[in-house]
GROMACS .gro file of C-alpha atoms in nm:
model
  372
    1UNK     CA    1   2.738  -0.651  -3.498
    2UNK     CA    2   2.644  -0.491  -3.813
    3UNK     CA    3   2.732  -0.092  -3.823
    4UNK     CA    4   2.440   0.157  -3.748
    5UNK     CA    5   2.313   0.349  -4.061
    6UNK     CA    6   2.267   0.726  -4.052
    7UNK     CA    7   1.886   0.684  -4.040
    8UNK     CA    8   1.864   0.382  -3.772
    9UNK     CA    9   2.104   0.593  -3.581
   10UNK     CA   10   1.852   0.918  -3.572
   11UNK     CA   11   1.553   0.627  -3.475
   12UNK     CA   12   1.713   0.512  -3.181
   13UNK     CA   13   1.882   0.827  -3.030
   14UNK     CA   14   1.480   0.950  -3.066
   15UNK     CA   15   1.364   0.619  -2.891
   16UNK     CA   16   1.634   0.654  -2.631
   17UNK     CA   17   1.552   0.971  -2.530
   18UNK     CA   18   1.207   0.890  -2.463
   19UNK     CA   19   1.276   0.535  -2.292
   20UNK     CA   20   1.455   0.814  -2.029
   21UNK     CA   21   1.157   1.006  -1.948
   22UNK     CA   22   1.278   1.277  -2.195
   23UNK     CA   23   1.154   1.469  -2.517
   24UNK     CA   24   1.225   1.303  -2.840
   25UNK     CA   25   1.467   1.501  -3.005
   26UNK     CA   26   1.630   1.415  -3.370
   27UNK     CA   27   1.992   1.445  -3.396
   28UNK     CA   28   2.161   1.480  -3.759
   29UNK     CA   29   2.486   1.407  -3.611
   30UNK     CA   30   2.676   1.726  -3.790
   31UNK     CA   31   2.985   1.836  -3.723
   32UNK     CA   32   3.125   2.151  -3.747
   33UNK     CA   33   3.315   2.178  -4.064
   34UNK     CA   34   3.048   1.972  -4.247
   35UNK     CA   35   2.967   2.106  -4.588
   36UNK     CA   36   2.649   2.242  -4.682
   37UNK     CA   37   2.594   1.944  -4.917
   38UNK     CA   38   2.624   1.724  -4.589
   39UNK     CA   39   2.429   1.938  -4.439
   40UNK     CA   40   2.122   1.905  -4.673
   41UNK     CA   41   2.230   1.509  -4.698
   42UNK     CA   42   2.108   1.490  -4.377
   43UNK     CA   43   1.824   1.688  -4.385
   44UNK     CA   44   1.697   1.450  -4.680
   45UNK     CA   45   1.622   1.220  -4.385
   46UNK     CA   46   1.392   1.394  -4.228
   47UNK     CA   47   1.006   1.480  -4.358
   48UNK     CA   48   0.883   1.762  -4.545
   49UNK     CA   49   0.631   1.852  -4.281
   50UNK     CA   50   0.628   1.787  -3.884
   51UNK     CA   51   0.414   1.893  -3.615
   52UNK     CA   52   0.076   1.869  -3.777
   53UNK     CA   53   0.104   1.999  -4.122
   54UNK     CA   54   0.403   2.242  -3.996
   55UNK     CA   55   0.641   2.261  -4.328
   56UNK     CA   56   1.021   2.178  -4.238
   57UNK     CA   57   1.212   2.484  -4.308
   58UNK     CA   58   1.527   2.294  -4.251
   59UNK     CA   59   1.692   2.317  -4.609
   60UNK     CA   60   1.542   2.684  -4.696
   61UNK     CA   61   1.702   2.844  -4.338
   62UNK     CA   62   2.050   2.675  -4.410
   63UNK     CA   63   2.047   2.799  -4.790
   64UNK     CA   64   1.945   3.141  -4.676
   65UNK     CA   65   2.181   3.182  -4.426
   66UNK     CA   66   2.501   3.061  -4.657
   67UNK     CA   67   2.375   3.348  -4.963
   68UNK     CA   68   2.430   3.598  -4.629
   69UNK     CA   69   2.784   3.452  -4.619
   70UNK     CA   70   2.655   3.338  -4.303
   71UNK     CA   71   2.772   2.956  -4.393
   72UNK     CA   72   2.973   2.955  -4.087
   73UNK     CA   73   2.634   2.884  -3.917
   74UNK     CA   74   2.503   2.637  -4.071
   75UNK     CA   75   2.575   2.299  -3.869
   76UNK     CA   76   2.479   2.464  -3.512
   77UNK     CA   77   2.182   2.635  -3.644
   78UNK     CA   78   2.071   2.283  -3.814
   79UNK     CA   79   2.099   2.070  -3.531
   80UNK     CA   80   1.919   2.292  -3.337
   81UNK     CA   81   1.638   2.321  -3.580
   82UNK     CA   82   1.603   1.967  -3.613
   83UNK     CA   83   1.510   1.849  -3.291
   84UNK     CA   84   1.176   1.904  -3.399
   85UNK     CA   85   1.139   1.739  -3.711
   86UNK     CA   86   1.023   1.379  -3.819
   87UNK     CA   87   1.198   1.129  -4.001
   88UNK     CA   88   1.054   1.060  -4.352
   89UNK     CA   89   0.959   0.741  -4.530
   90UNK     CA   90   1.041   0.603  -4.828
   91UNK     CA   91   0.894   0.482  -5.116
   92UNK     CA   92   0.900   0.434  -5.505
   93UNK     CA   93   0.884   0.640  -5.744
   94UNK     CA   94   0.567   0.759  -5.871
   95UNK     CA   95   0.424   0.550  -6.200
   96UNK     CA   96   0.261   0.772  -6.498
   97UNK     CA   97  -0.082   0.660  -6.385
   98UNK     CA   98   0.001   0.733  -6.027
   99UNK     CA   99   0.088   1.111  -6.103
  100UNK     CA  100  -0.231   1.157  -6.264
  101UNK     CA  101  -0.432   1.098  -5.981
  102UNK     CA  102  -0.129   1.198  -5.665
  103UNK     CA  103  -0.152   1.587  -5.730
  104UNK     CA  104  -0.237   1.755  -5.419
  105UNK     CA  105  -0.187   1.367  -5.213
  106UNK     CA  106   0.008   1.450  -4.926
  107UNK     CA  107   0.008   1.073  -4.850
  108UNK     CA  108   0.228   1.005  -5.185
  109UNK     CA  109   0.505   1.287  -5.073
  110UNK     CA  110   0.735   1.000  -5.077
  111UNK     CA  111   0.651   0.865  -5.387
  112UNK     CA  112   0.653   1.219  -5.560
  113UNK     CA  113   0.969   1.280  -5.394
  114UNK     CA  114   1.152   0.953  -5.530
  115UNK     CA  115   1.008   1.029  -5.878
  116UNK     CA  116   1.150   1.392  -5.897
  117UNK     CA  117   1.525   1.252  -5.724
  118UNK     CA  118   1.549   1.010  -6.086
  119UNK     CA  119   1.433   1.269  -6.260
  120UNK     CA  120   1.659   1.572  -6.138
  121UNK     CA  121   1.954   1.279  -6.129
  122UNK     CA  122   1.963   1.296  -6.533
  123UNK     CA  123   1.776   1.623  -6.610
  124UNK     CA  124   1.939   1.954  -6.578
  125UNK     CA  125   1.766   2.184  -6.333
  126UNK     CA  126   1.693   2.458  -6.515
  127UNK     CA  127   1.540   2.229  -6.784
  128UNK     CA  128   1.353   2.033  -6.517
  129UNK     CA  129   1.211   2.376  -6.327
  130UNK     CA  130   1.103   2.473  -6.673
  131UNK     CA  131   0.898   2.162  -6.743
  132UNK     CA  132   0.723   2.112  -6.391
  133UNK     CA  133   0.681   2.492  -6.284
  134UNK     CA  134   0.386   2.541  -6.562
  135UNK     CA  135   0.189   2.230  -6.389
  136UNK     CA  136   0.333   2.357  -6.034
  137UNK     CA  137   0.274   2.736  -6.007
  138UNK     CA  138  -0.117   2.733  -6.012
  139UNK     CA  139  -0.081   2.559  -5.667
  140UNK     CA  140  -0.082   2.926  -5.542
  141UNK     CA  141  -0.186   2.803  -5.164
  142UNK     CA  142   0.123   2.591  -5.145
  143UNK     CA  143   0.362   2.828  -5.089
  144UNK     CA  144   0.609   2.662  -4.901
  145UNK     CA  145   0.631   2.437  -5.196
  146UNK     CA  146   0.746   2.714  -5.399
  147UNK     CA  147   0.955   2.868  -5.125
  148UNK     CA  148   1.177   2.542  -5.062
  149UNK     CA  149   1.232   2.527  -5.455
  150UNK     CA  150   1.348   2.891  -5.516
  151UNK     CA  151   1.572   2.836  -5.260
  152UNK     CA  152   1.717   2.493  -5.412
  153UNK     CA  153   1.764   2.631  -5.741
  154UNK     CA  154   1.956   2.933  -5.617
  155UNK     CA  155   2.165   2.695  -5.458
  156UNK     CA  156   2.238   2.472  -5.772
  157UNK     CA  157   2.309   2.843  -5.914
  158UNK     CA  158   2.593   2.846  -5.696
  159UNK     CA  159   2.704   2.511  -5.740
  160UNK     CA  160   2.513   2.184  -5.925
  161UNK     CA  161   2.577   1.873  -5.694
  162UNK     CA  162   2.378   1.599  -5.634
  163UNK     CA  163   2.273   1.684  -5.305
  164UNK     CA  164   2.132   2.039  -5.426
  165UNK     CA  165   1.966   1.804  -5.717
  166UNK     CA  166   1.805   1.587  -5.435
  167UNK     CA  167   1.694   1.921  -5.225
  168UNK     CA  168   1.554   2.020  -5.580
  169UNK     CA  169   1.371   1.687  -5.595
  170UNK     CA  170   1.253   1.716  -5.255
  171UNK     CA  171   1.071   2.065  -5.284
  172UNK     CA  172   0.900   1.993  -5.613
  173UNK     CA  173   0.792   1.687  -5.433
  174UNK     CA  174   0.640   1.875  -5.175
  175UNK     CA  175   0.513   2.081  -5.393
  176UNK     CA  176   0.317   1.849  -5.559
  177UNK     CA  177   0.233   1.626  -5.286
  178UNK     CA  178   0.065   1.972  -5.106
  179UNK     CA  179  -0.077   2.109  -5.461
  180UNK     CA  180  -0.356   2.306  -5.341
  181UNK     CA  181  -0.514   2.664  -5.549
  182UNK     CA  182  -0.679   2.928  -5.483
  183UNK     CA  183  -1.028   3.098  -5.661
  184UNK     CA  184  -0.954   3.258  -5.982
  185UNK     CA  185  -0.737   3.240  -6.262
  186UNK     CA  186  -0.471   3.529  -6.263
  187UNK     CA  187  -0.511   3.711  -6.551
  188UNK     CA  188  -0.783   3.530  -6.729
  189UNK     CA  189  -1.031   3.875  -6.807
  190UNK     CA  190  -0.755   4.127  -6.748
  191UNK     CA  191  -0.898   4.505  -6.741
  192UNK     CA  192  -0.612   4.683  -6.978
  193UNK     CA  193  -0.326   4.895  -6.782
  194UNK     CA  194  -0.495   4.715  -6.442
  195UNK     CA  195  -0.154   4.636  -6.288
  196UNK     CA  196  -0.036   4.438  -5.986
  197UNK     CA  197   0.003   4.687  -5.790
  198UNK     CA  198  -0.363   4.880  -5.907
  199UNK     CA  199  -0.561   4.561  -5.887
  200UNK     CA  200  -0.446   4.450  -5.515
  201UNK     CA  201  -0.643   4.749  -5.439
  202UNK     CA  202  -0.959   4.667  -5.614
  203UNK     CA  203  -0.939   4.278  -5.383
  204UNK     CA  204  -1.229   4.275  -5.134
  205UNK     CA  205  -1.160   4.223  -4.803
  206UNK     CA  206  -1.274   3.944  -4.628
  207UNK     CA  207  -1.513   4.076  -4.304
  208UNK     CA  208  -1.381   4.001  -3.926
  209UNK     CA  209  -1.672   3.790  -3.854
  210UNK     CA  210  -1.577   3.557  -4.145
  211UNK     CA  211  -1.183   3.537  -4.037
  212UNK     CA  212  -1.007   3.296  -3.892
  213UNK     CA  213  -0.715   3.406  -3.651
  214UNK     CA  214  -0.559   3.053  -3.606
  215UNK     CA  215  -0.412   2.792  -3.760
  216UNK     CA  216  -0.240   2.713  -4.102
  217UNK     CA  217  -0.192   2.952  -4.367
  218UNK     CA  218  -0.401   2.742  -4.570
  219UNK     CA  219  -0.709   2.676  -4.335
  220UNK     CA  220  -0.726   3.047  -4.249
  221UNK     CA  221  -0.738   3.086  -4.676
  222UNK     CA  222  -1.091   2.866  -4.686
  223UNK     CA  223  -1.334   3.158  -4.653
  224UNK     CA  224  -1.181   3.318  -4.979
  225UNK     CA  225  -1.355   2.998  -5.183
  226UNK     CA  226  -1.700   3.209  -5.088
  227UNK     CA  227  -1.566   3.588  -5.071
  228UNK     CA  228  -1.741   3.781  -5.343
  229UNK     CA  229  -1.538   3.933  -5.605
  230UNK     CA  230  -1.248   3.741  -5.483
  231UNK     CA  231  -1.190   3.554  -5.790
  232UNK     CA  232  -1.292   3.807  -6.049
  233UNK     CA  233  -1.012   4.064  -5.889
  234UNK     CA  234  -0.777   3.783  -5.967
  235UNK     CA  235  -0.910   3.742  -6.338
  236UNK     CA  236  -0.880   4.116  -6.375
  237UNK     CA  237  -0.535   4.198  -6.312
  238UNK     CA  238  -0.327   4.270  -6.648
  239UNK     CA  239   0.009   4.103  -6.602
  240UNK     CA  240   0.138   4.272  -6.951
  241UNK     CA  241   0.087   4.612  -6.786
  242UNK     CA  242   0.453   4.606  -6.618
  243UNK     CA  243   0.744   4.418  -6.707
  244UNK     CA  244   0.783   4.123  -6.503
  245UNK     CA  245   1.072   4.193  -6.300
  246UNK     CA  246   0.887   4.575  -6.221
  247UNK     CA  247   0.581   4.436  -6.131
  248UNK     CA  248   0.756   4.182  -5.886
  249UNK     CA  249   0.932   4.447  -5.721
  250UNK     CA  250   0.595   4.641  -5.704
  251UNK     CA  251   0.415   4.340  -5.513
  252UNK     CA  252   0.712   4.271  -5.320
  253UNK     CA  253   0.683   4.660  -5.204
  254UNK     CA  254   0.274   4.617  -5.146
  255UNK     CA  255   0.344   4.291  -4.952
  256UNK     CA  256   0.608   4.435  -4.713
  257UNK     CA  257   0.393   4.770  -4.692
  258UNK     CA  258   0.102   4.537  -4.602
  259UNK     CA  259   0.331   4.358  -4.343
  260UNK     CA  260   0.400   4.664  -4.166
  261UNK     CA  261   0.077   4.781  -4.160
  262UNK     CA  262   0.009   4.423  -3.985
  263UNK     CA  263   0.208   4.464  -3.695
  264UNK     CA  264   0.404   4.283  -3.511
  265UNK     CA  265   0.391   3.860  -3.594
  266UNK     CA  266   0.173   3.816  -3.883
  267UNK     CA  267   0.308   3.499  -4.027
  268UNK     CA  268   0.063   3.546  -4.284
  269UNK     CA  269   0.172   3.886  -4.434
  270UNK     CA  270   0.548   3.761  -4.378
  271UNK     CA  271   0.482   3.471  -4.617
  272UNK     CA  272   0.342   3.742  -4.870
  273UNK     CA  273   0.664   3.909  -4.856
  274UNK     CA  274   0.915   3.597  -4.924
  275UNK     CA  275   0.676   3.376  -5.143
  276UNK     CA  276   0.677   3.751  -5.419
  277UNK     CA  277   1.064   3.803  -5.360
  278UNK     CA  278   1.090   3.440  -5.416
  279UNK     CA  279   0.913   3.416  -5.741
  280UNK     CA  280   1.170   3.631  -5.869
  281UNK     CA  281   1.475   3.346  -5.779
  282UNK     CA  282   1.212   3.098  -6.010
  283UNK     CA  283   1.214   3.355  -6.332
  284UNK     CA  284   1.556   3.233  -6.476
  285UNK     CA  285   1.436   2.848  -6.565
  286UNK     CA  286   1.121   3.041  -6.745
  287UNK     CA  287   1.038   3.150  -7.111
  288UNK     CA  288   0.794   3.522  -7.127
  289UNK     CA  289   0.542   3.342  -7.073
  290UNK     CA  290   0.609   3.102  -6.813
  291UNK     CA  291   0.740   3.464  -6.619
  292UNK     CA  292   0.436   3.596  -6.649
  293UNK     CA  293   0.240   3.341  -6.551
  294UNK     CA  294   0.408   3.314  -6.218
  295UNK     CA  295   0.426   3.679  -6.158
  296UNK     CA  296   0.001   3.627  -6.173
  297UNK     CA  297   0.029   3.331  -5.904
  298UNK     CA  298   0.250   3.540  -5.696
  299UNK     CA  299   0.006   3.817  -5.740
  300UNK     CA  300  -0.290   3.571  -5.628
  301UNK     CA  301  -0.088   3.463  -5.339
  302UNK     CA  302  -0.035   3.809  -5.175
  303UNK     CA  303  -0.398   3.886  -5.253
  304UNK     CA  304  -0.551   3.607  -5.069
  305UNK     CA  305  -0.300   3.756  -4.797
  306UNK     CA  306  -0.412   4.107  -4.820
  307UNK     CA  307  -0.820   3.983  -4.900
  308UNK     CA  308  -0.783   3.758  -4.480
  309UNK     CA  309  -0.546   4.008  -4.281
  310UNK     CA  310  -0.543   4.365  -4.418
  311UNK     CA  311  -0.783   4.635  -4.226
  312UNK     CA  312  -0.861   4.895  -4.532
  313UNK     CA  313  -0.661   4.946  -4.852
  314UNK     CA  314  -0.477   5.207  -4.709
  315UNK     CA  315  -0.243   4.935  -4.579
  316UNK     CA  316  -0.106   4.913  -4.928
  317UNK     CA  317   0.027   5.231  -4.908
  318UNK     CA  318   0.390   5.289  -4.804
  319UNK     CA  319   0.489   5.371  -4.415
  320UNK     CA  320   0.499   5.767  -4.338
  321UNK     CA  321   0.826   5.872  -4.324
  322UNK     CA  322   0.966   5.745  -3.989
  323UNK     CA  323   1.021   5.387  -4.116
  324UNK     CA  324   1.335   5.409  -4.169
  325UNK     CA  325   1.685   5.454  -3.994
  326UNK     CA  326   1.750   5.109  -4.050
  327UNK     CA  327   2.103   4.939  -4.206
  328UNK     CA  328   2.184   4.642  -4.390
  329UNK     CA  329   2.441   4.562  -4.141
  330UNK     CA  330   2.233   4.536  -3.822
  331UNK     CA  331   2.011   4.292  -3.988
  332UNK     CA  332   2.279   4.054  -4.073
  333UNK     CA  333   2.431   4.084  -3.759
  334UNK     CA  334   2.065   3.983  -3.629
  335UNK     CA  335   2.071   3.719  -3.872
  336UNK     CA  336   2.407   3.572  -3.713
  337UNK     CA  337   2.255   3.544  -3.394
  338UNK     CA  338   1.872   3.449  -3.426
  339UNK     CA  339   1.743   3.097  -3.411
  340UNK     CA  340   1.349   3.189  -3.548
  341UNK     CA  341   1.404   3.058  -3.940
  342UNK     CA  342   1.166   3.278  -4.038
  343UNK     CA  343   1.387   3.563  -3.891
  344UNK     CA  344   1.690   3.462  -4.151
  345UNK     CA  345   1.452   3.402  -4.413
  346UNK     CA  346   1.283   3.730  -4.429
  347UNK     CA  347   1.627   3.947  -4.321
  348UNK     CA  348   1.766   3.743  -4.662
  349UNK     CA  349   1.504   3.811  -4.870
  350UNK     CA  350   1.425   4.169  -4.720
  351UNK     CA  351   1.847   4.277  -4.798
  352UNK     CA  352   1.818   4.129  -5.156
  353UNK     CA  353   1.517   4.309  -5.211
  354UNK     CA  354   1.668   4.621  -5.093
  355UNK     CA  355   1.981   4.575  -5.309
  356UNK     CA  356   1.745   4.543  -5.612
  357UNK     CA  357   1.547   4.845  -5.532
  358UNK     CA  358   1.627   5.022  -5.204
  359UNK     CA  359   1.283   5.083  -4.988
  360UNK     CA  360   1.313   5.139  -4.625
  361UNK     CA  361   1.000   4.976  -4.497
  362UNK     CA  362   1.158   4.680  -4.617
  363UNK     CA  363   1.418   4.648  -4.366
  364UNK     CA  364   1.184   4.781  -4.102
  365UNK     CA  365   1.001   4.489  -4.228
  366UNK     CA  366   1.286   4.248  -4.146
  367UNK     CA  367   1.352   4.461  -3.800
  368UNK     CA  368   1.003   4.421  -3.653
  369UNK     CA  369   1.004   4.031  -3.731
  370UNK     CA  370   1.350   4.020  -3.537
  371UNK     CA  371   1.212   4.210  -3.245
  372UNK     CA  372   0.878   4.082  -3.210
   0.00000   0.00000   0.00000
């Protein structure tokens, strides 16, 4: 009998399960000891979404938790995660022709996907993030897209193999495949000295009777297309006004302040807070301009957040002064032992954040997620 391969193996340990009366779950089949590499090998088989337009979180939660030096992890935390998630499909690579018109196709992901794999086999990373982010980082809605790829390229940062190339190849897939923007054009009429951190406070807010409380990030971002002022508050903002790496820190700082103001379990406000911090991972494989540009997306992105969740503006404002009494260490220890992804994704980007520019209500931030 001819051996089992990795993928027909996952299949029928799924089918198996549910011939026995049980819930499907994927198995990877990691090991402990198995390297990150295999670990993201793996993961390749599985889809970029699952669950209804849920986005796999997979490769981002096993980066973030080996930058904590949290590697140790990795395999048991994976498995676990994965018993959820779908197994992808193949296809070939996207054609010229086909590109032009598969922006924003979710139903080419695997075509997109097999394009960017040849192209990140012979291009360097950097030099491939710097030709696709310009066409990429207008697709403001998708931010998981840009999420999985900050987290790729940090991990080619710490060593360039070709299964970090194939993660890379897999998140600008999805990126492209879920290509989606939001009203406005950051930056387009910008009001002089108007900067990020000034014109989040001039963003209307969207009214309660108009929100929607469930659902996807991006379905509960449809009423902005008819929220007046919306767009023009993105057109306003000066992105010259602050140096780029300032100015992220600023949003970053509005996002998390925004967060807390939130409550507990906003997943909406939380993605405000790691989709800004990771912009920043993105600025390396960028010239000025390409910077600023996706400091003005990033800035778009936490303004749709603020315009559907935030109660008044006063919610950009900084916690009073009991938010704090928090440590670095009792978050990672957290981190060590929490299964929620979105708990080691926000505790990592939360203590890097802090190490760039310390800010207490950022690791309150991190705390309340943890707790909630």
């Amino acid at each position: 009998m001819a051996s089992l391969g990795r993928r027909e193996f996952m299949f029928l340990s799924a089918g198996a399960l549910v011939a026995a009366g049980c819930d499907a779950g994927l198995m990877l089949g990691l090991s402990p000891g198995d390297s990150f590499d295999t670990v993201l090998d793996r993961l390749h088989d599985t889809d970029v979404e699952f669950g209804g337009g849920l986005s796999n979180h997979g490769p981002m939660g096993a980066e973030a938790l080996v930058e904590m030096g949290l590697g140790e992890r990795v395999v048991d935390w994976v498995n676990g995660y994965a018993e959820d998630l779908a197994l992808r499909m193949a296809a070939a690579p996207l054609s010229e022709a086909e590109r032009q018109r598969a922006l924003g196709d979710f139903e080419k992901r695997a075509g997109w996907i097999a394009w960017y794999e040849a192209e990140a086999s012979g291009v360097a990373p950097g030099a491939l993030l710097a030709r696709e982010l310009p066409r990429l980082l207008p697709a403001s809605l998708s931010l998981h897209g840009l999420l999985r790829t900050a987290h790729a390229y940090r991990s080619l940062s710490r060593q360039d193999t070709p299964s970090r190339r194939r993660e890379l190849a897999h998140a600008l897939g999805y990126w492209a495949s879920r290509y989606d923007t939001l009203p406005g054009t950051p930056g387009k009429t910008p009001q002089s000295g108007l900067d990020v951190r000034a014109a989040l406070a001039k963003v209307p807010l969207l009214p309660d009777g108009a929100r929607i409380d469930e659902g996807l990030i991006k379905d509960r971002m449809t009423p902005l297309s008819s929220l007046a002022g919306f767009a023009e508050a993105i057109d306003a903002v000066d992105l010259e006004a602050v140096a780029v790496e300032d100015a992220l820190t600023d949003l970053v700082t509005a996002s998390v302040n925004l967060f807390v103001a939130g409550g507990c379990g906003d997943i909406v406000l939380l993605h405000g807070v790691t989709a800004s911090s990771a912009t920043r991972l993105l600025l390396p494989a960028l010239d000025a301009r390409g910077q600023r540009d996706a400091l003005g997306y990033a800035y778009q992105a936490v303004a749709a957040a603020y315009a559907i969740r935030a109660g008044s503006p006063s919610d950009l404002e900084a916690p009073g002064a009991g938010a704090g009494g928090e440590s670095e260490q009792s978050l990672l220890d957290a981190a060590a032992r929490v299964s929620d992804v979105h708990s080691i994704k926000l505790v990592e980007a939360t203590l890097r954040e802090h190490r760039i520019a310390a800010r207490p209500q950022l690791l309150v931030a991190a705390r309340r997620w943890v707790d909630c």
